[in-house]
């Protein structure tokens, strides 16, 4: 058996990664380490095999706890744990720097102390900043790191911490940089699940600015397959951009959701823009395709339809979140914005 250590495995992407590996990699055993912040949800692991998967509650910034949780003969650490929401980083950046930067350093130190063979850092296209509209430009692995939000800055800093561990201590590390994920079990603070949940409840859909910011969407399972291939085939010290060549304007995504749910476009409310709102993300995934042999399998149309179905069929999962601390967050983030909204810039 190959034992791996995954952080953040009660969150959206890493819980999908756990499911994927348990289904497709019979020789893998997983230690899943997560602090269970507001975004960590043990319901995301319901039904997961308890023989090849062990859950440990802990903070990646807690050196003692991390060092004792990383198992002997650990083959790889996959660092997914992070504060991941841009809007929250605008309200307060402290937790982002703590978890995303200090936590990554603690994990790298544990990797060295425990003789872990490979470190996989789950990064994001946001470290490369924003591309101009209709420019025909794409993010490549050679694009400079120009983060614009506190979240993106903390993820860029984490990449530098990984680089330094490699250059200074010879840690074998690879980095993946993916675009916007969607799929089941995504916390409903992010665009797609927020819009699905609001539409299902006939509540307003708050679209920032003119709604024409572009994101490059990918199904979470396609992202997870790319991460595994980066671990298996990636060259030490390399970064791999992961994207499905699927650029969409936010307003088109929102309209597709309303259409699929049979809800009226009158639910759309244009609200005050996000501060420092990146205009466009677009990834050139050629390197991952050529060097890792990766290609996405799930089309946007099929992936969005199955995601909407999942939220329709799992309304209790959504309601458990919406009935907790989320309510206060939502009021703080959207209360004044929605009260002041109404104009349509189009
Ligand atoms: P998420 O917010 O859904 O989950 C984050 C998980 O990390 C939660 O389970 C949380 O409890 C855990 N966590 C947070 N702080 C921790 C700490 N100090 N110690 C231990 N665990 C902690 O995030 P996600 O959307 O699944 O993103 C996972 C990773 O993928 C992040 O590193 C993010 O930057 C990266 N990423 C996300 C996207 C996306 O579209 N969501 C795209 C590219 C990269
Ligand atoms: O690109 C990868 C990144 O994608 C990840 O690194 C981040 O962890 C992830 O959160 C995501 O960041 P974004 O800021 O792009 O995702 P978000 O879902 O927050 O917003 C997507 C777009 O939708 C963005 O242009 C802002 C807009 N938006 C978002 C929300 C929550 C709205 O118009 N209204 C909203 O209520």
Short mmCIF file of C-alpha atoms and ligand atoms in Angstrom, two decimals:
data_model
loop_
_atom_site.label_atom_id
_atom_site.label_comp_id
_atom_site.label_asym_id
_atom_site.label_seq_id
_atom_site.Cartn_x
_atom_site.Cartn_y
_atom_site.Cartn_z
CA UNK A 1 0.00 0.00 0.00
CA UNK A 2 1.07 3.59 -0.67
CA UNK A 3 0.29 5.95 2.19
CA UNK A 4 -0.37 9.59 1.42
CA UNK A 5 -1.20 12.60 3.61
CA UNK A 6 -3.88 14.98 2.37
CA UNK A 7 -4.67 18.29 4.05
CA UNK A 8 -8.04 20.04 3.82
CA UNK A 9 -9.83 16.80 2.97
CA UNK A 10 -13.16 17.85 4.49
CA UNK A 11 -13.36 20.73 2.00
CA UNK A 12 -14.77 20.81 -1.51
CA UNK A 13 -11.87 19.78 -3.77
CA UNK A 14 -9.89 17.53 -1.44
CA UNK A 15 -12.99 15.52 -0.45
CA UNK A 16 -13.54 14.90 -4.18
CA UNK A 17 -9.87 13.89 -4.42
CA UNK A 18 -10.34 11.41 -1.56
CA UNK A 19 -13.38 9.88 -3.29
CA UNK A 20 -11.59 9.69 -6.63
CA UNK A 21 -8.49 7.99 -5.20
CA UNK A 22 -10.47 5.48 -3.17
CA UNK A 23 -12.42 4.57 -6.32
CA UNK A 24 -9.54 4.53 -8.82
CA UNK A 25 -6.33 3.79 -6.87
CA UNK A 26 -6.82 0.53 -4.95
CA UNK A 27 -3.31 0.58 -3.47
CA UNK A 28 -3.60 3.99 -1.86
CA UNK A 29 -4.22 4.58 1.82
CA UNK A 30 -5.08 8.13 2.92
CA UNK A 31 -4.52 10.10 6.09
CA UNK A 32 -6.84 13.10 5.79
CA UNK A 33 -5.88 16.03 8.03
CA UNK A 34 -8.27 18.97 8.37
CA UNK A 35 -8.97 21.64 11.00
CA UNK A 36 -12.71 21.69 10.22
CA UNK A 37 -12.97 25.45 9.78
CA UNK A 38 -16.29 26.91 8.60
CA UNK A 39 -15.49 25.36 5.17
CA UNK A 40 -14.59 21.90 6.45
CA UNK A 41 -17.58 19.60 6.62
CA UNK A 42 -17.53 15.96 7.68
CA UNK A 43 -20.74 15.48 5.68
CA UNK A 44 -18.47 15.80 2.62
CA UNK A 45 -16.96 12.46 3.62
CA UNK A 46 -20.19 10.59 4.24
CA UNK A 47 -19.96 7.03 2.91
CA UNK A 48 -16.20 7.16 2.37
CA UNK A 49 -14.27 3.91 3.04
CA UNK A 50 -13.01 3.89 6.64
CA UNK A 51 -10.39 1.20 6.08
CA UNK A 52 -8.21 2.94 3.52
CA UNK A 53 -9.11 6.43 4.75
CA UNK A 54 -8.42 7.87 8.20
CA UNK A 55 -9.58 11.33 9.26
CA UNK A 56 -7.49 13.37 11.73
CA UNK A 57 -8.69 16.72 13.02
CA UNK A 58 -5.84 19.24 13.20
CA UNK A 59 -4.47 22.59 12.11
CA UNK A 60 -1.66 22.70 9.52
CA UNK A 61 -0.06 25.55 11.48
CA UNK A 62 0.29 23.32 14.56
CA UNK A 63 3.80 21.89 14.14
CA UNK A 64 3.53 19.25 16.85
CA UNK A 65 0.20 17.99 15.66
CA UNK A 66 1.28 17.89 11.99
CA UNK A 67 4.51 16.08 12.75
CA UNK A 68 2.77 13.38 14.71
CA UNK A 69 -0.04 13.02 12.15
CA UNK A 70 2.19 12.53 9.09
CA UNK A 71 2.62 8.74 9.04
CA UNK A 72 5.94 6.90 8.80
CA UNK A 73 6.71 5.81 5.22
CA UNK A 74 4.51 8.56 3.86
CA UNK A 75 4.90 8.71 0.09
CA UNK A 76 3.44 12.17 -0.54
CA UNK A 77 1.81 15.20 1.03
CA UNK A 78 -0.96 16.89 -0.97
CA UNK A 79 -1.56 20.35 0.48
CA UNK A 80 -5.13 21.42 -0.25
CA UNK A 81 -5.84 23.06 3.12
CA UNK A 82 -6.38 26.78 2.74
CA UNK A 83 -8.56 29.74 3.34
CA UNK A 84 -9.99 29.78 -0.17
CA UNK A 85 -12.56 32.56 -0.61
CA UNK A 86 -11.49 35.89 -2.14
CA UNK A 87 -14.36 37.90 -0.61
CA UNK A 88 -13.45 36.76 2.91
CA UNK A 89 -9.81 37.75 2.30
CA UNK A 90 -11.02 41.27 1.50
CA UNK A 91 -12.82 41.43 4.87
CA UNK A 92 -9.73 40.17 6.73
CA UNK A 93 -6.44 38.74 5.46
CA UNK A 94 -4.96 37.44 8.74
CA UNK A 95 -6.23 33.89 8.58
CA UNK A 96 -5.21 33.66 4.90
CA UNK A 97 -1.59 34.47 5.65
CA UNK A 98 -1.53 32.19 8.66
CA UNK A 99 -2.99 29.07 7.06
CA UNK A 100 -1.88 29.51 3.47
CA UNK A 101 1.70 30.61 4.12
CA UNK A 102 2.76 29.51 7.62
CA UNK A 103 0.78 26.28 7.28
CA UNK A 104 2.54 25.44 4.02
CA UNK A 105 5.94 26.00 5.67
CA UNK A 106 5.02 23.74 8.59
CA UNK A 107 3.99 20.99 6.16
CA UNK A 108 7.23 21.34 4.17
CA UNK A 109 9.23 21.03 7.38
CA UNK A 110 7.26 17.93 8.34
CA UNK A 111 7.85 16.48 4.87
CA UNK A 112 11.60 16.82 5.41
CA UNK A 113 11.51 15.54 8.98
CA UNK A 114 9.51 12.46 7.95
CA UNK A 115 11.38 11.74 4.70
CA UNK A 116 8.26 12.19 2.54
CA UNK A 117 9.15 11.54 -1.11
CA UNK A 118 7.07 14.24 -2.84
CA UNK A 119 5.17 17.40 -1.88
CA UNK A 120 2.25 18.51 -4.06
CA UNK A 121 1.12 22.11 -3.55
CA UNK A 122 -2.42 22.85 -4.77
CA UNK A 123 -2.19 26.41 -6.04
CA UNK A 124 -4.42 28.54 -8.21
CA UNK A 125 -4.42 30.51 -11.45
CA UNK A 126 -5.19 33.62 -9.35
CA UNK A 127 -1.51 33.89 -8.41
CA UNK A 128 -0.96 35.15 -11.98
CA UNK A 129 -3.37 38.06 -11.58
CA UNK A 130 -5.81 39.21 -14.22
CA UNK A 131 -5.85 39.18 -18.04
CA UNK A 132 -7.38 41.95 -20.15
CA UNK A 133 -10.73 41.31 -21.89
CA UNK A 134 -10.57 39.94 -25.44
CA UNK A 135 -6.77 40.11 -25.43
CA UNK A 136 -6.21 36.57 -26.66
CA UNK A 137 -3.71 36.22 -23.79
CA UNK A 138 -3.56 33.12 -21.58
CA UNK A 139 -1.80 32.19 -18.35
CA UNK A 140 1.18 29.92 -18.98
CA UNK A 141 3.65 28.47 -16.51
CA UNK A 142 5.99 31.32 -17.47
CA UNK A 143 3.49 34.06 -16.60
CA UNK A 144 4.75 36.29 -13.80
CA UNK A 145 3.10 35.96 -10.39
CA UNK A 146 1.01 39.13 -9.97
CA UNK A 147 -1.61 38.39 -7.32
CA UNK A 148 -4.27 41.05 -6.76
CA UNK A 149 -6.36 39.86 -3.78
CA UNK A 150 -5.09 39.03 -0.29
CA UNK A 151 -6.14 35.41 -0.99
CA UNK A 152 -4.13 35.29 -4.23
CA UNK A 153 -1.16 36.98 -2.52
CA UNK A 154 -1.16 34.34 0.21
CA UNK A 155 -1.26 31.54 -2.38
CA UNK A 156 1.57 33.16 -4.35
CA UNK A 157 3.58 33.46 -1.13
CA UNK A 158 2.92 29.76 -0.49
CA UNK A 159 4.36 28.97 -3.93
CA UNK A 160 7.52 30.89 -3.03
CA UNK A 161 7.78 29.02 0.26
CA UNK A 162 7.57 25.74 -1.67
CA UNK A 163 10.17 26.96 -4.15
CA UNK A 164 12.52 27.95 -1.32
CA UNK A 165 12.16 24.51 0.31
CA UNK A 166 13.14 22.94 -2.96
CA UNK A 167 16.07 25.25 -3.74
CA UNK A 168 17.42 25.29 -0.17
CA UNK A 169 16.62 21.84 1.14
CA UNK A 170 16.02 19.81 -2.01
CA UNK A 171 12.38 19.02 -1.22
CA UNK A 172 10.83 17.26 -4.22
CA UNK A 173 7.82 19.47 -4.91
CA UNK A 174 5.38 20.04 -7.75
CA UNK A 175 2.77 22.79 -7.97
CA UNK A 176 -0.60 22.71 -9.71
CA UNK A 177 -2.41 25.91 -10.66
CA UNK A 178 -6.04 25.38 -11.57
CA UNK A 179 -8.87 27.70 -12.55
CA UNK A 180 -12.37 27.90 -11.10
CA UNK A 181 -13.71 24.54 -9.96
CA UNK A 182 -17.36 23.55 -9.80
CA UNK A 183 -19.12 20.35 -8.77
CA UNK A 184 -20.88 18.71 -5.81
CA UNK A 185 -20.17 19.80 -2.21
CA UNK A 186 -18.78 23.26 -2.99
CA UNK A 187 -19.42 25.67 -0.13
CA UNK A 188 -22.24 28.04 -1.14
CA UNK A 189 -20.14 31.19 -0.75
CA UNK A 190 -18.70 30.57 -4.25
CA UNK A 191 -20.48 31.74 -7.40
CA UNK A 192 -22.07 28.55 -8.75
CA UNK A 193 -23.40 26.96 -5.54
CA UNK A 194 -24.49 30.37 -4.19
CA UNK A 195 -26.51 31.04 -7.33
CA UNK A 196 -28.00 27.53 -7.37
CA UNK A 197 -28.99 27.76 -3.68
CA UNK A 198 -30.47 31.25 -4.04
CA UNK A 199 -32.36 30.34 -7.21
CA UNK A 200 -33.78 27.20 -5.60
CA UNK A 201 -35.06 29.42 -2.76
CA UNK A 202 -36.34 32.19 -5.10
CA UNK A 203 -33.86 34.65 -3.54
CA UNK A 204 -32.00 37.38 -5.46
CA UNK A 205 -28.85 36.38 -7.35
CA UNK A 206 -26.17 39.03 -6.56
CA UNK A 207 -23.98 39.60 -9.64
CA UNK A 208 -20.93 41.80 -9.05
CA UNK A 209 -20.25 44.80 -11.29
CA UNK A 210 -21.31 44.40 -14.92
CA UNK A 211 -21.36 40.60 -14.69
CA UNK A 212 -18.88 40.31 -17.55
CA UNK A 213 -15.83 39.12 -15.62
CA UNK A 214 -14.55 35.90 -17.15
CA UNK A 215 -13.62 32.73 -15.30
CA UNK A 216 -12.21 29.49 -16.77
CA UNK A 217 -14.41 26.72 -15.31
CA UNK A 218 -13.44 23.09 -14.73
CA UNK A 219 -15.24 20.18 -13.11
CA UNK A 220 -13.64 19.27 -9.79
CA UNK A 221 -13.09 15.62 -10.83
CA UNK A 222 -11.06 16.72 -13.86
CA UNK A 223 -8.94 18.92 -11.57
CA UNK A 224 -8.41 16.00 -9.17
CA UNK A 225 -7.26 13.67 -11.98
CA UNK A 226 -4.74 16.31 -13.04
CA UNK A 227 -3.39 16.59 -9.48
CA UNK A 228 -2.84 12.84 -9.30
CA UNK A 229 -1.02 12.85 -12.66
CA UNK A 230 1.14 15.77 -11.51
CA UNK A 231 2.11 13.67 -8.49
CA UNK A 232 2.81 10.58 -10.63
CA UNK A 233 4.44 12.17 -13.66
CA UNK A 234 5.34 15.77 -12.85
CA UNK A 235 8.98 16.81 -12.95
CA UNK A 236 10.47 17.99 -9.63
CA UNK A 237 10.21 21.75 -9.16
CA UNK A 238 7.73 22.23 -11.99
CA UNK A 239 4.35 23.97 -12.00
CA UNK A 240 1.42 22.77 -14.12
CA UNK A 241 -1.49 24.96 -15.18
CA UNK A 242 -4.79 23.07 -15.20
CA UNK A 243 -7.73 24.30 -17.23
CA UNK A 244 -10.50 22.98 -19.47
CA UNK A 245 -10.45 25.78 -22.06
CA UNK A 246 -13.85 26.85 -20.81
CA UNK A 247 -14.03 30.63 -20.41
CA UNK A 248 -17.45 32.00 -19.42
CA UNK A 249 -18.73 35.41 -18.42
CA UNK A 250 -20.32 35.33 -14.96
CA UNK A 251 -23.65 36.54 -16.26
CA UNK A 252 -23.81 33.64 -18.74
CA UNK A 253 -23.10 31.16 -15.95
CA UNK A 254 -25.88 32.69 -13.85
CA UNK A 255 -28.34 32.63 -16.76
CA UNK A 256 -27.54 28.96 -17.45
CA UNK A 257 -28.32 28.10 -13.82
CA UNK A 258 -31.63 29.97 -13.90
CA UNK A 259 -32.55 28.27 -17.17
CA UNK A 260 -31.76 24.80 -15.85
CA UNK A 261 -33.85 25.42 -12.73
CA UNK A 262 -36.72 27.02 -14.67
CA UNK A 263 -36.38 30.28 -12.68
CA UNK A 264 -36.88 33.82 -14.06
CA UNK A 265 -34.01 36.19 -14.92
CA UNK A 266 -35.75 38.82 -12.80
CA UNK A 267 -34.00 37.16 -9.83
CA UNK A 268 -30.66 38.61 -11.07
CA UNK A 269 -29.54 41.68 -9.10
CA UNK A 270 -26.45 43.60 -10.17
CA UNK A 271 -24.67 44.70 -7.01
CA UNK A 272 -21.61 46.73 -6.04
CA UNK A 273 -18.45 45.21 -7.49
CA UNK A 274 -15.84 43.21 -5.54
CA UNK A 275 -12.83 45.36 -4.61
CA UNK A 276 -9.86 44.68 -6.90
CA UNK A 277 -12.04 42.32 -8.97
CA UNK A 278 -9.87 40.39 -11.44
CA UNK A 279 -11.35 40.77 -14.91
CA UNK A 280 -10.42 37.59 -16.72
CA UNK A 281 -8.73 34.26 -16.00
CA UNK A 282 -7.81 31.99 -18.93
CA UNK A 283 -5.44 29.05 -18.76
CA UNK A 284 -3.26 27.49 -21.39
CA UNK A 285 -3.12 23.84 -20.22
CA UNK A 286 -0.77 22.62 -23.00
CA UNK A 287 2.01 21.66 -20.62
CA UNK A 288 -0.25 19.45 -18.48
CA UNK A 289 -1.70 17.91 -21.63
CA UNK A 290 1.69 17.17 -23.17
CA UNK A 291 3.81 16.28 -20.14
CA UNK A 292 1.20 14.66 -17.88
CA UNK A 293 -1.04 13.17 -20.58
CA UNK A 294 -4.03 14.89 -18.96
CA UNK A 295 -7.21 15.99 -20.71
CA UNK A 296 -10.52 16.95 -19.11
CA UNK A 297 -13.29 14.38 -19.48
CA UNK A 298 -16.37 16.32 -18.35
CA UNK A 299 -17.99 18.86 -20.66
CA UNK A 300 -19.31 22.11 -19.20
CA UNK A 301 -22.88 21.29 -20.21
CA UNK A 302 -22.86 17.80 -18.64
CA UNK A 303 -20.90 18.96 -15.57
CA UNK A 304 -23.13 21.93 -14.81
CA UNK A 305 -26.28 19.82 -15.26
CA UNK A 306 -25.04 17.09 -12.90
CA UNK A 307 -23.89 19.70 -10.37
CA UNK A 308 -27.31 21.37 -10.34
CA UNK A 309 -28.91 17.92 -9.95
CA UNK A 310 -26.64 17.21 -6.97
CA UNK A 311 -27.70 20.42 -5.19
CA UNK A 312 -31.36 19.70 -5.98
CA UNK A 313 -31.03 16.19 -4.51
CA UNK A 314 -28.98 17.26 -1.47
CA UNK A 315 -30.89 20.22 -0.13
CA UNK A 316 -30.29 19.11 3.45
CA UNK A 317 -26.53 19.46 2.89
CA UNK A 318 -27.10 23.04 1.70
CA UNK A 319 -29.59 23.88 4.44
CA UNK A 320 -27.23 22.66 7.20
CA UNK A 321 -24.73 25.25 5.97
CA UNK A 322 -27.22 28.03 5.30
CA UNK A 323 -28.75 27.70 8.75
CA UNK A 324 -25.40 28.14 10.61
CA UNK A 325 -22.77 30.92 10.71
CA UNK A 326 -23.27 31.35 6.98
CA UNK A 327 -26.31 33.50 7.63
CA UNK A 328 -24.23 36.18 9.41
CA UNK A 329 -21.59 36.04 6.67
CA UNK A 330 -24.25 36.41 3.98
CA UNK A 331 -25.84 39.43 5.68
CA UNK A 332 -22.45 41.11 6.08
CA UNK A 333 -21.39 40.43 2.49
CA UNK A 334 -24.68 41.02 0.66
CA UNK A 335 -27.12 42.89 2.96
CA UNK A 336 -26.15 46.47 2.04
CA UNK A 337 -25.27 45.51 -1.53
CA UNK A 338 -28.68 44.01 -2.22
CA UNK A 339 -30.49 46.92 -0.56
CA UNK A 340 -28.62 49.35 -2.84
CA UNK A 341 -29.00 47.27 -6.04
CA UNK A 342 -31.47 47.32 -8.86
CA UNK A 343 -29.81 48.90 -11.86
CA UNK A 344 -28.91 46.76 -14.83
CA UNK A 345 -25.67 47.95 -16.46
CA UNK A 346 -26.24 45.95 -19.66
P1 LIG B 1 -12.48 24.83 0.77
O1 LIG B 1 -12.55 26.18 1.39
O2 LIG B 1 -13.73 24.17 0.30
O3 LIG B 1 -11.78 23.81 1.77
C1 LIG B 1 -10.65 24.15 2.51
C2 LIG B 1 -10.43 23.05 3.56
O4 LIG B 1 -9.23 23.36 4.28
C3 LIG B 1 -11.56 22.96 4.59
O5 LIG B 1 -11.93 21.63 4.80
C4 LIG B 1 -10.94 23.56 5.85
O6 LIG B 1 -11.46 23.03 7.05
C5 LIG B 1 -9.47 23.20 5.66
N1 LIG B 1 -8.58 24.11 6.40
C6 LIG B 1 -8.60 25.47 6.38
N2 LIG B 1 -7.67 25.96 7.21
C7 LIG B 1 -7.01 24.88 7.74
C8 LIG B 1 -5.93 24.74 8.64
N3 LIG B 1 -5.32 25.80 9.19
N4 LIG B 1 -5.51 23.49 8.94
C9 LIG B 1 -6.13 22.41 8.39
N5 LIG B 1 -7.18 22.48 7.54
C10 LIG B 1 -7.60 23.71 7.22
O7 LIG B 1 -11.43 24.97 -0.42
P2 LIG B 1 -11.43 24.34 -1.88
O8 LIG B 1 -12.22 25.21 -2.78
O9 LIG B 1 -11.72 22.89 -1.79
O10 LIG B 1 -9.89 24.57 -2.27
C11 LIG B 1 -8.92 23.60 -1.90
C12 LIG B 1 -7.56 24.07 -2.40
O11 LIG B 1 -7.58 24.24 -3.81
C13 LIG B 1 -7.12 25.41 -1.83
O12 LIG B 1 -5.73 25.35 -1.59
C14 LIG B 1 -7.41 26.42 -2.94
O13 LIG B 1 -6.53 27.50 -2.88
C15 LIG B 1 -7.14 25.55 -4.17
N6 LIG B 1 -7.90 25.92 -5.38
C16 LIG B 1 -9.24 26.09 -5.34
C17 LIG B 1 -9.94 26.36 -6.51
C18 LIG B 1 -11.45 26.53 -6.51
O14 LIG B 1 -12.00 26.89 -7.55
N7 LIG B 1 -12.15 26.27 -5.43
C19 LIG B 1 -9.24 26.48 -7.72
C20 LIG B 1 -7.85 26.32 -7.72
C21 LIG B 1 -7.18 26.02 -6.54
O1 LIG B 2 -9.51 30.73 -10.20
C1 LIG B 2 -9.37 29.86 -9.10
C2 LIG B 2 -10.05 30.46 -7.89
O2 LIG B 2 -11.45 30.42 -8.15
C3 LIG B 2 -9.71 29.72 -6.60
O3 LIG B 2 -8.35 29.86 -6.33
C4 LIG B 2 -10.53 30.27 -5.44
O4 LIG B 2 -10.30 29.49 -4.28
C5 LIG B 2 -12.00 30.21 -5.80
O5 LIG B 2 -12.77 30.79 -4.78
C6 LIG B 2 -12.25 30.92 -7.13
O6 LIG B 2 -12.08 32.37 -6.99
P1 LIG B 2 -13.09 33.41 -7.66
O7 LIG B 2 -13.01 34.65 -6.92
O8 LIG B 2 -12.94 33.44 -9.14
O9 LIG B 2 -14.49 32.59 -7.37
P2 LIG B 2 -15.91 33.07 -6.84
O10 LIG B 2 -16.81 31.88 -6.95
O11 LIG B 2 -15.84 33.77 -5.55
O12 LIG B 2 -16.35 34.14 -7.94
C7 LIG B 2 -16.43 33.79 -9.32
C8 LIG B 2 -16.82 35.05 -10.09
O13 LIG B 2 -18.17 35.39 -9.75
C9 LIG B 2 -15.99 36.27 -9.74
O14 LIG B 2 -15.82 37.07 -10.91
C10 LIG B 2 -16.85 37.04 -8.73
C11 LIG B 2 -18.26 36.71 -9.18
N1 LIG B 2 -19.28 36.66 -8.11
C12 LIG B 2 -19.04 35.86 -7.04
C13 LIG B 2 -19.95 35.78 -6.00
C14 LIG B 2 -19.67 34.93 -4.79
C15 LIG B 2 -20.47 37.37 -8.23
O15 LIG B 2 -20.71 38.07 -9.24
N2 LIG B 2 -21.37 37.28 -7.20
C16 LIG B 2 -21.15 36.53 -6.09
O16 LIG B 2 -22.02 36.54 -5.17
#
